[in-house]
Amino acid sequence: MTEAWIIDVCRTPRGIGKIGKGSLAEIHPQRLGSTVLAALQKRNDINTAEVDDIVWGTSSQRGQQGGDLGRMAALDAGYDVRSSGMTLDRFCGSGITTANIAAANIMSGMEDMVIAGGTEMMSQFGKMGQGGSPFMDNGNEHLRDLHPQPHQGVCGDAIATLENIPREALDDLAYVSQQRADAAIKGGHFDKSLVPVFHDDGTLALDHEEFPRPQTTREGLAALNASFGAIADYELDEKGTTFRKLVAQVYPDLEINHVHHAGNSSGVVDGAAAILMMSPDYAKAHGYKPRARVVAMANMGDSPTLMLNAPVPAAKKVLAKAGMTLDQIDLFEINEAFSVVAEKFIRDLDLDREKVNVNGGAMALGHPIGATGAILIGTMVDELERADKQFGLVTMCAAGGMAPAIIIERM
């Protein structure tokens, strides 16, 4: 089995995910995806006719984000028609999954050059019209009985209650995320991968991170009202079903303490990212130097009712596949979907906090769902180089109670 090499990574800035407020909100999702694909081609002078596949992540595949966004973005970027493309959905884990599939296809020897990545325009969710059921099971009563799946924010609060993690700890982590993101932006830690986005008329749409709030204080976070109590009790159908009742089907005695709010939850943003991968033979034959290699990949499932707890077992699984231990990993990226996800990850694995999300996370920078995993892998490649470190582990929770994971090594 051959190796999968990461040649380059790039991403757009993350724009506030609200029409009328966010700088990317009126950009077509295909154009946002083509921005990073075109940047990869230009930066690396790749022959797009030899791109075997483009594996793309988009979670909300409706409206303008429907219709195989990966293929459409490649065509919009001017790629040769022979470069194929697909689009997948593993909810929040889509971006890591695209990288894992791309790497697996190269490592199997079946493909030589594959681009992974993703796009999510969260500002367009309302315009697209979600429609259908408010439940993850989309109205499947049998599945609801087997595995009730509440709102993610309610799940975060339930986990914090079960784990006895106080709001103060979650707010502290949110504050640290903002401070680290601010330091990373000011220090230029993201500059190597960041590519600007332009409107169709050539004017600049966005060239910097739009979501961070470096003025955030611990006192300000403490003053925010918890967000998910009312959502937990909102009646979702004529039967009086609520998200709180779904949790109670599995945890009948749990009195949920609502601790998450806008400040310690991930930001709603728009963004796209791409990762260029090659086989060693192809890279050497065409003069490309690798920045990193894929060491191991894994997928893990956990409780759909708690939904957010799979990153810890996913990390353990990918370490076992790599034949490595936690102390061999120099840096960790765990997506801050909600503060409790990262806090529990750190506590359960007894990690050094100085190794986790060192440039801040989604609470400060935002979480463009289908693109986030690819963004985190790119951030890891850049940081391993900047800090002169060797191994990085990236993982994230996904709806349905899942988590993909990947370990990469700087080369």
CSV table of C-alpha atoms in Angstrom, one decimal:
chain,number,residue,atom,x,y,z
A,1,MET,CA,0.0,0.0,0.0
A,2,THR,CA,1.3,3.4,-1.0
A,3,GLU,CA,1.2,6.6,1.1
A,4,ALA,CA,-1.1,9.6,0.6
A,5,TRP,CA,0.8,12.9,0.6
A,6,ILE,CA,-0.7,16.3,1.3
A,7,ILE,CA,0.8,18.8,-1.2
A,8,ASP,CA,-1.1,21.9,-0.4
A,9,VAL,CA,-4.2,23.3,1.5
A,10,CYS,CA,-6.2,26.5,1.1
A,11,ARG,CA,-9.4,28.0,2.3
A,12,THR,CA,-11.6,31.1,2.2
A,13,PRO,CA,-12.1,33.4,5.1
A,14,ARG,CA,-15.2,32.5,7.1
A,15,GLY,CA,-17.9,35.1,6.6
A,16,ILE,CA,-20.8,35.7,9.0
A,17,GLY,CA,-23.6,33.4,8.0
A,18,LYS,CA,-26.4,35.8,7.7
A,19,ILE,CA,-27.9,37.4,4.6
A,20,GLY,CA,-27.6,41.2,4.8
A,21,LYS,CA,-24.7,41.0,7.3
A,22,GLY,CA,-22.2,38.4,6.0
A,23,SER,CA,-19.8,39.4,3.2
A,24,LEU,CA,-20.1,36.0,1.5
A,25,ALA,CA,-23.8,35.5,2.0
A,26,GLU,CA,-24.7,36.5,-1.6
A,27,ILE,CA,-21.9,34.5,-3.3
A,28,HIS,CA,-23.1,31.4,-5.1
A,29,PRO,CA,-21.9,28.2,-3.2
A,30,GLN,CA,-20.5,26.8,-6.4
A,31,ARG,CA,-18.4,30.0,-6.8
A,32,LEU,CA,-17.2,29.8,-3.2
A,33,GLY,CA,-16.0,26.2,-3.8
A,34,SER,CA,-14.5,27.2,-7.2
A,35,THR,CA,-12.5,29.9,-5.4
A,36,VAL,CA,-10.4,27.4,-3.4
A,37,LEU,CA,-10.2,24.9,-6.3
A,38,ALA,CA,-8.9,27.6,-8.6
A,39,ALA,CA,-6.4,28.7,-6.0
A,40,LEU,CA,-5.0,25.2,-5.6
A,41,GLN,CA,-4.6,24.9,-9.4
A,42,LYS,CA,-2.8,28.3,-9.6
A,43,ARG,CA,-0.6,27.8,-6.6
A,44,ASN,CA,0.6,24.4,-7.7
A,45,ASP,CA,0.2,24.6,-11.5
A,46,ILE,CA,-1.6,21.3,-11.5
A,47,ASN,CA,-2.8,19.7,-14.7
A,48,THR,CA,-6.5,19.4,-13.9
A,49,ALA,CA,-7.0,16.8,-16.6
A,50,GLU,CA,-5.0,14.5,-14.3
A,51,VAL,CA,-7.1,15.1,-11.2
A,52,ASP,CA,-8.7,11.7,-10.7
A,53,ASP,CA,-11.5,12.9,-8.5
A,54,ILE,CA,-12.7,15.8,-6.3
A,55,VAL,CA,-14.3,14.6,-3.1
A,56,TRP,CA,-16.4,17.3,-1.6
A,57,GLY,CA,-18.4,17.8,1.6
A,58,THR,CA,-21.7,19.7,1.9
A,59,SER,CA,-24.1,18.9,4.6
A,60,SER,CA,-27.2,20.9,3.5
A,61,GLN,CA,-27.5,19.7,-0.1
A,62,ARG,CA,-30.6,21.8,-1.0
A,63,GLY,CA,-31.2,24.7,-3.3
A,64,GLN,CA,-28.0,26.2,-4.6
A,65,GLN,CA,-26.0,23.7,-2.6
A,66,GLY,CA,-27.7,20.8,-4.3
A,67,GLY,CA,-26.6,19.0,-7.5
A,68,ASP,CA,-23.1,17.7,-6.7
A,69,LEU,CA,-21.5,20.9,-5.6
A,70,GLY,CA,-18.0,19.3,-5.9
A,71,ARG,CA,-18.4,18.7,-9.6
A,72,MET,CA,-20.1,22.0,-10.3
A,73,ALA,CA,-17.4,24.0,-8.4
A,74,ALA,CA,-14.7,22.3,-10.4
A,75,LEU,CA,-16.4,23.2,-13.7
A,76,ASP,CA,-16.8,26.7,-12.4
A,77,ALA,CA,-13.1,26.9,-11.6
A,78,GLY,CA,-12.2,26.0,-15.1
A,79,TYR,CA,-11.0,22.5,-14.4
A,80,ASP,CA,-10.7,20.1,-17.3
A,81,VAL,CA,-13.9,18.1,-17.8
A,82,ARG,CA,-12.0,14.9,-17.2
A,83,SER,CA,-11.6,15.8,-13.5
A,84,SER,CA,-14.5,14.0,-11.9
A,85,GLY,CA,-16.3,15.1,-8.7
A,86,MET,CA,-18.6,13.9,-6.0
A,87,THR,CA,-20.3,15.4,-3.0
A,88,LEU,CA,-21.0,13.7,0.3
A,89,ASP,CA,-22.7,14.3,3.6
A,90,ARG,CA,-21.5,13.1,7.0
A,91,PHE,CA,-23.1,16.2,8.7
A,92,CYS,CA,-20.3,18.1,10.5
A,93,GLY,CA,-17.8,15.4,9.8
A,94,SER,CA,-18.1,15.8,6.0
A,95,GLY,CA,-14.8,17.7,5.6
A,96,ILE,CA,-12.6,15.2,7.4
A,97,THR,CA,-14.4,12.3,5.6
A,98,THR,CA,-13.6,13.8,2.2
A,99,ALA,CA,-9.9,13.8,3.1
A,100,ASN,CA,-10.1,10.3,4.4
A,101,ILE,CA,-11.8,9.0,1.3
A,102,ALA,CA,-9.3,10.8,-1.0
A,103,ALA,CA,-6.4,9.4,1.0
A,104,ALA,CA,-7.8,5.9,1.0
A,105,ASN,CA,-8.3,6.0,-2.8
A,106,ILE,CA,-4.7,7.1,-3.2
A,107,MET,CA,-3.3,4.6,-0.7
A,108,SER,CA,-5.1,1.7,-2.4
A,109,GLY,CA,-3.3,2.6,-5.6
A,110,MET,CA,-6.4,3.3,-7.6
A,111,GLU,CA,-5.9,7.1,-7.9
A,112,ASP,CA,-2.9,9.4,-8.0
A,113,MET,CA,-4.2,12.9,-7.6
A,114,VAL,CA,-7.4,13.7,-5.6
A,115,ILE,CA,-8.7,16.9,-4.1
A,116,ALA,CA,-10.7,16.8,-0.9
A,117,GLY,CA,-12.7,19.7,0.6
A,118,GLY,CA,-16.0,21.2,1.2
A,119,THR,CA,-18.4,24.2,1.1
A,120,GLU,CA,-21.1,25.3,3.4
A,121,MET,CA,-23.2,28.5,3.0
A,122,MET,CA,-25.0,28.6,6.3
A,123,SER,CA,-26.4,32.0,5.5
A,124,GLN,CA,-28.5,30.4,2.7
A,125,PHE,CA,-30.2,27.8,4.9
A,126,GLY,CA,-33.3,29.9,5.3
A,127,LYS,CA,-33.3,31.0,1.7
A,128,MET,CA,-33.0,27.4,0.5
A,129,GLY,CA,-36.0,26.4,2.6
A,130,GLN,CA,-35.3,23.4,4.9
A,131,GLY,CA,-38.8,21.9,4.6
A,132,GLY,CA,-39.6,18.5,5.9
A,133,SER,CA,-39.4,17.3,9.5
A,134,PRO,CA,-37.6,19.2,12.3
A,135,PHE,CA,-36.2,15.8,13.5
A,136,MET,CA,-33.0,14.1,12.5
A,137,ASP,CA,-35.0,11.0,11.7
A,138,ASN,CA,-37.1,13.0,9.1
A,139,GLY,CA,-40.3,11.6,10.4
A,140,ASN,CA,-39.3,7.9,10.8
A,141,GLU,CA,-41.2,7.0,13.9
A,142,HIS,CA,-39.5,3.6,14.2
A,143,LEU,CA,-36.1,5.2,14.2
A,144,ARG,CA,-37.3,7.8,16.7
A,145,ASP,CA,-38.3,5.0,19.1
A,146,LEU,CA,-35.0,3.1,18.6
A,147,HIS,CA,-32.6,6.1,18.7
A,148,PRO,CA,-34.2,9.5,19.6
A,149,GLN,CA,-32.1,12.3,18.3
A,150,PRO,CA,-32.6,15.8,19.9
A,151,HIS,CA,-31.3,19.2,18.8
A,152,GLN,CA,-27.5,19.4,19.0
A,153,GLY,CA,-27.5,22.2,21.5
A,154,VAL,CA,-29.8,20.3,23.8
A,155,CYS,CA,-27.4,17.4,23.5
A,156,GLY,CA,-24.5,19.6,24.5
A,157,ASP,CA,-26.4,20.7,27.6
A,158,ALA,CA,-27.3,17.1,28.4
A,159,ILE,CA,-23.7,16.0,28.1
A,160,ALA,CA,-22.5,18.8,30.3
A,161,THR,CA,-25.1,17.8,32.9
A,162,LEU,CA,-24.2,14.1,32.8
A,163,GLU,CA,-20.5,14.9,33.1
A,164,ASN,CA,-20.9,17.5,35.8
A,165,ILE,CA,-19.1,20.1,33.7
A,166,PRO,CA,-20.0,23.6,35.0
A,167,ARG,CA,-20.9,26.5,32.7
A,168,GLU,CA,-17.8,28.4,34.1
A,169,ALA,CA,-15.5,25.8,32.5
A,170,LEU,CA,-17.3,26.0,29.2
A,171,ASP,CA,-17.2,29.8,29.2
A,172,ASP,CA,-13.5,29.7,30.1
A,173,LEU,CA,-12.8,27.6,27.1
A,174,ALA,CA,-14.8,29.9,24.9
A,175,TYR,CA,-12.8,32.9,26.1
A,176,VAL,CA,-9.5,31.1,25.4
A,177,SER,CA,-10.7,30.2,21.9
A,178,GLN,CA,-11.3,33.9,21.2
A,179,GLN,CA,-8.0,34.9,22.6
A,180,ARG,CA,-6.1,32.3,20.7
A,181,ALA,CA,-7.9,33.1,17.4
A,182,ASP,CA,-7.1,36.8,17.8
A,183,ALA,CA,-3.4,36.0,18.5
A,184,ALA,CA,-3.3,33.6,15.5
A,185,ILE,CA,-4.9,36.2,13.2
A,186,LYS,CA,-2.5,39.0,14.3
A,187,GLY,CA,0.4,36.6,14.1
A,188,GLY,CA,-0.4,35.6,10.5
A,189,HIS,CA,-0.8,32.0,11.4
A,190,PHE,CA,-3.6,31.5,8.8
A,191,ASP,CA,-2.1,33.6,6.0
A,192,LYS,CA,-0.4,30.8,4.1
A,193,SER,CA,-3.7,29.0,3.4
A,194,LEU,CA,-6.1,32.0,3.2
A,195,VAL,CA,-7.4,33.0,-0.2
A,196,PRO,CA,-9.6,36.0,-0.8
A,197,VAL,CA,-13.1,35.7,-2.3
A,198,PHE,CA,-14.3,38.1,-5.1
A,199,HIS,CA,-17.6,39.0,-6.5
A,200,ASP,CA,-18.4,38.2,-10.1
A,201,ASP,CA,-17.6,41.8,-11.1
A,202,GLY,CA,-14.1,41.4,-9.7
A,203,THR,CA,-14.5,43.5,-6.5
A,204,LEU,CA,-13.3,42.0,-3.2
A,205,ALA,CA,-16.0,40.2,-1.2
A,206,LEU,CA,-13.8,39.1,1.8
A,207,ASP,CA,-10.1,38.6,2.6
A,208,HIS,CA,-10.2,38.2,6.4
A,209,GLU,CA,-12.0,36.3,9.2
A,210,GLU,CA,-15.3,38.0,9.8
A,211,PHE,CA,-16.7,36.2,12.8
A,212,PRO,CA,-14.2,36.5,15.7
A,213,ARG,CA,-15.0,38.7,18.6
A,214,PRO,CA,-11.7,39.4,20.3
A,215,GLN,CA,-13.3,41.9,22.7
A,216,THR,CA,-15.0,39.0,24.4
A,217,THR,CA,-14.6,38.9,28.2
A,218,ARG,CA,-15.3,36.2,30.7
A,219,GLU,CA,-17.8,38.6,32.4
A,220,GLY,CA,-19.6,39.1,29.1
A,221,LEU,CA,-19.9,35.4,28.5
A,222,ALA,CA,-21.2,34.9,32.0
A,223,ALA,CA,-23.9,37.5,31.3
A,224,LEU,CA,-25.4,35.7,28.3
A,225,ASN,CA,-28.6,33.7,28.7
A,226,ALA,CA,-28.5,30.0,27.9
A,227,SER,CA,-29.9,29.4,24.5
A,228,PHE,CA,-31.4,25.9,24.4
A,229,GLY,CA,-34.0,25.7,27.2
A,230,ALA,CA,-36.8,27.1,25.1
A,231,ILE,CA,-35.8,25.0,22.2
A,232,ALA,CA,-35.8,21.9,24.4
A,233,ASP,CA,-39.4,22.5,25.3
A,234,TYR,CA,-40.8,23.6,22.0
A,235,GLU,CA,-43.6,21.3,20.8
A,236,LEU,CA,-42.5,19.9,17.5
A,237,ASP,CA,-45.6,18.0,16.4
A,238,GLU,CA,-49.3,17.5,17.2
A,239,LYS,CA,-48.3,14.8,19.7
A,240,GLY,CA,-46.5,17.3,21.9
A,241,THR,CA,-43.0,15.8,21.2
A,242,THR,CA,-40.2,18.0,22.4
A,243,PHE,CA,-36.4,17.6,22.3
A,244,ARG,CA,-36.4,17.3,26.1
A,245,LYS,CA,-38.8,14.4,25.9
A,246,LEU,CA,-36.6,12.7,23.3
A,247,VAL,CA,-33.7,12.9,25.8
A,248,ALA,CA,-35.9,11.5,28.5
A,249,GLN,CA,-36.6,8.4,26.5
A,250,VAL,CA,-33.1,7.3,27.2
A,251,TYR,CA,-32.3,9.3,30.3
A,252,PRO,CA,-35.6,9.5,32.2
A,253,ASP,CA,-34.2,11.0,35.4
A,254,LEU,CA,-31.9,13.6,33.8
A,255,GLU,CA,-32.7,17.2,34.7
A,256,ILE,CA,-30.8,19.1,32.0
A,257,ASN,CA,-28.8,22.1,33.2
A,258,HIS,CA,-28.8,24.5,30.2
A,259,VAL,CA,-25.3,25.9,29.9
A,260,HIS,CA,-24.6,26.7,26.2
A,261,HIS,CA,-25.3,30.0,24.5
A,262,ALA,CA,-24.1,32.0,21.5
A,263,GLY,CA,-20.7,32.7,23.1
A,264,ASN,CA,-19.7,29.1,23.9
A,265,SER,CA,-21.2,27.5,20.8
A,266,SER,CA,-19.8,27.4,17.3
A,267,GLY,CA,-20.4,30.4,15.0
A,268,VAL,CA,-22.8,30.3,12.0
A,269,VAL,CA,-20.6,31.1,9.0
A,270,ASP,CA,-20.0,30.6,5.3
A,271,GLY,CA,-16.8,29.1,4.0
A,272,ALA,CA,-14.9,26.6,1.8
A,273,ALA,CA,-11.6,24.7,1.9
A,274,ALA,CA,-9.6,22.3,-0.3
A,275,ILE,CA,-6.8,19.9,0.2
A,276,LEU,CA,-4.5,18.7,-2.7
A,277,MET,CA,-3.4,15.0,-2.3
A,278,MET,CA,-1.1,12.9,-4.4
A,279,SER,CA,0.6,9.5,-4.5
A,280,PRO,CA,4.3,9.6,-3.9
A,281,ASP,CA,5.0,8.3,-7.4
A,282,TYR,CA,2.9,11.0,-9.1
A,283,ALA,CA,4.3,13.7,-6.8
A,284,LYS,CA,7.9,12.7,-7.5
A,285,ALA,CA,7.4,12.3,-11.2
A,286,HIS,CA,6.0,15.9,-11.5
A,287,GLY,CA,8.3,17.6,-9.0
A,288,TYR,CA,5.9,18.2,-6.1
A,289,LYS,CA,7.1,18.3,-2.5
A,290,PRO,CA,4.8,17.0,0.2
A,291,ARG,CA,3.9,19.1,3.2
A,292,ALA,CA,2.4,16.1,5.1
A,293,ARG,CA,1.4,12.5,4.8
A,294,VAL,CA,-1.7,10.7,6.1
A,295,VAL,CA,-0.7,8.3,8.9
A,296,ALA,CA,-4.1,6.8,9.8
A,297,MET,CA,-7.8,7.3,9.5
A,298,ALA,CA,-10.9,6.1,11.4
A,299,ASN,CA,-14.6,6.5,11.8
A,300,MET,CA,-16.6,6.0,14.9
A,301,GLY,CA,-20.2,5.9,16.0
A,302,ASP,CA,-21.6,6.6,19.5
A,303,SER,CA,-25.0,7.4,21.1
A,304,PRO,CA,-27.3,9.3,18.6
A,305,THR,CA,-29.2,10.6,21.6
A,306,LEU,CA,-26.2,12.4,23.0
A,307,MET,CA,-24.9,12.9,19.5
A,308,LEU,CA,-21.6,14.7,20.3
A,309,ASN,CA,-19.6,12.1,22.2
A,310,ALA,CA,-17.9,10.1,19.4
A,311,PRO,CA,-14.6,12.2,19.1
A,312,VAL,CA,-13.0,10.5,22.1
A,313,PRO,CA,-13.5,6.9,20.9
A,314,ALA,CA,-12.6,8.1,17.4
A,315,ALA,CA,-9.3,9.5,18.6
A,316,LYS,CA,-8.6,6.2,20.5
A,317,LYS,CA,-9.4,4.2,17.4
A,318,VAL,CA,-7.3,6.2,15.0
A,319,LEU,CA,-4.3,6.1,17.4
A,320,ALA,CA,-4.7,2.3,17.6
A,321,LYS,CA,-4.7,2.1,13.8
A,322,ALA,CA,-1.6,4.2,13.7
A,323,GLY,CA,0.1,2.2,16.4
A,324,MET,CA,0.6,5.4,18.4
A,325,THR,CA,-0.1,6.7,21.8
A,326,LEU,CA,-1.5,10.1,22.9
A,327,ASP,CA,1.9,11.4,24.0
A,328,GLN,CA,3.3,11.0,20.5
A,329,ILE,CA,0.7,13.5,19.1
A,330,ASP,CA,2.1,17.1,19.2
A,331,LEU,CA,-1.1,18.9,18.3
A,332,PHE,CA,-4.8,18.2,18.4
A,333,GLU,CA,-7.7,19.9,16.6
A,334,ILE,CA,-11.1,19.1,18.0
A,335,ASN,CA,-14.0,21.0,16.5
A,336,GLU,CA,-15.7,23.3,19.0
A,337,ALA,CA,-19.3,22.6,17.8
A,338,PHE,CA,-20.2,23.3,21.4
A,339,SER,CA,-17.8,24.1,24.3
A,340,VAL,CA,-18.6,20.8,26.0
A,341,VAL,CA,-17.3,18.8,23.1
A,342,ALA,CA,-13.8,20.2,23.3
A,343,GLU,CA,-13.8,20.3,27.1
A,344,LYS,CA,-14.9,16.7,27.4
A,345,PHE,CA,-12.3,15.6,24.8
A,346,ILE,CA,-9.5,17.3,26.8
A,347,ARG,CA,-10.7,15.9,30.2
A,348,ASP,CA,-11.4,12.3,29.0
A,349,LEU,CA,-8.0,12.0,27.3
A,350,ASP,CA,-6.2,14.0,30.0
A,351,LEU,CA,-4.6,16.3,27.3
A,352,ASP,CA,-2.2,19.2,27.8
A,353,ARG,CA,-4.4,22.2,26.9
A,354,GLU,CA,-1.5,23.9,25.3
A,355,LYS,CA,-1.6,21.2,22.5
A,356,VAL,CA,-5.4,21.5,21.7
A,357,ASN,CA,-6.8,24.1,19.3
A,358,VAL,CA,-3.8,26.3,19.7
A,359,ASN,CA,-5.1,28.8,17.1
A,360,GLY,CA,-8.6,28.9,18.5
A,361,GLY,CA,-11.6,27.0,17.3
A,362,ALA,CA,-15.2,27.3,16.0
A,363,MET,CA,-16.5,29.2,19.0
A,364,ALA,CA,-14.3,32.1,17.8
A,365,LEU,CA,-13.9,31.4,14.1
A,366,GLY,CA,-17.2,29.7,13.1
A,367,HIS,CA,-18.2,26.3,11.7
A,368,PRO,CA,-19.2,26.1,8.0
A,369,ILE,CA,-20.4,22.5,8.5
A,370,GLY,CA,-19.3,20.7,5.3
A,371,ALA,CA,-16.1,22.6,5.0
A,372,THR,CA,-14.9,22.6,8.7
A,373,GLY,CA,-13.0,19.3,8.6
A,374,ALA,CA,-11.0,20.3,5.6
A,375,ILE,CA,-10.3,23.7,7.3
A,376,LEU,CA,-9.0,22.0,10.4
A,377,ILE,CA,-6.7,19.7,8.5
A,378,GLY,CA,-5.3,22.7,6.7
A,379,THR,CA,-4.9,24.5,9.9
A,380,MET,CA,-3.0,21.5,11.3
A,381,VAL,CA,-0.7,21.3,8.3
A,382,ASP,CA,0.2,25.0,8.7
A,383,GLU,CA,0.7,24.8,12.4
A,384,LEU,CA,2.9,21.7,12.4
A,385,GLU,CA,5.1,23.6,10.0
A,386,ARG,CA,5.0,26.9,11.9
A,387,ALA,CA,5.7,25.3,15.3
A,388,ASP,CA,8.2,22.7,13.9
A,389,LYS,CA,6.1,19.8,15.2
A,390,GLN,CA,5.6,16.3,13.7
A,391,PHE,CA,2.2,14.7,14.4
A,392,GLY,CA,-1.3,16.1,14.5
A,393,LEU,CA,-4.7,14.5,15.2
A,394,VAL,CA,-7.9,16.0,13.9
A,395,THR,CA,-11.4,14.9,14.8
A,396,MET,CA,-14.9,16.3,15.3
A,397,CYS,CA,-18.4,15.3,16.3
A,398,ALA,CA,-21.1,14.8,13.7
A,399,ALA,CA,-24.9,14.5,13.9
A,400,GLY,CA,-26.2,11.0,14.3
A,401,GLY,CA,-23.6,10.3,17.0
A,402,MET,CA,-20.5,10.0,14.7
A,403,ALA,CA,-16.9,11.2,14.4
A,404,PRO,CA,-14.3,10.8,11.7
A,405,ALA,CA,-10.6,11.2,12.7
A,406,ILE,CA,-7.3,11.5,10.9
A,407,ILE,CA,-3.6,11.6,12.0
A,408,ILE,CA,-1.1,13.4,9.7
A,409,GLU,CA,2.7,13.8,9.9
A,410,ARG,CA,4.6,16.8,8.7
A,411,MET,CA,7.2,16.0,6.0
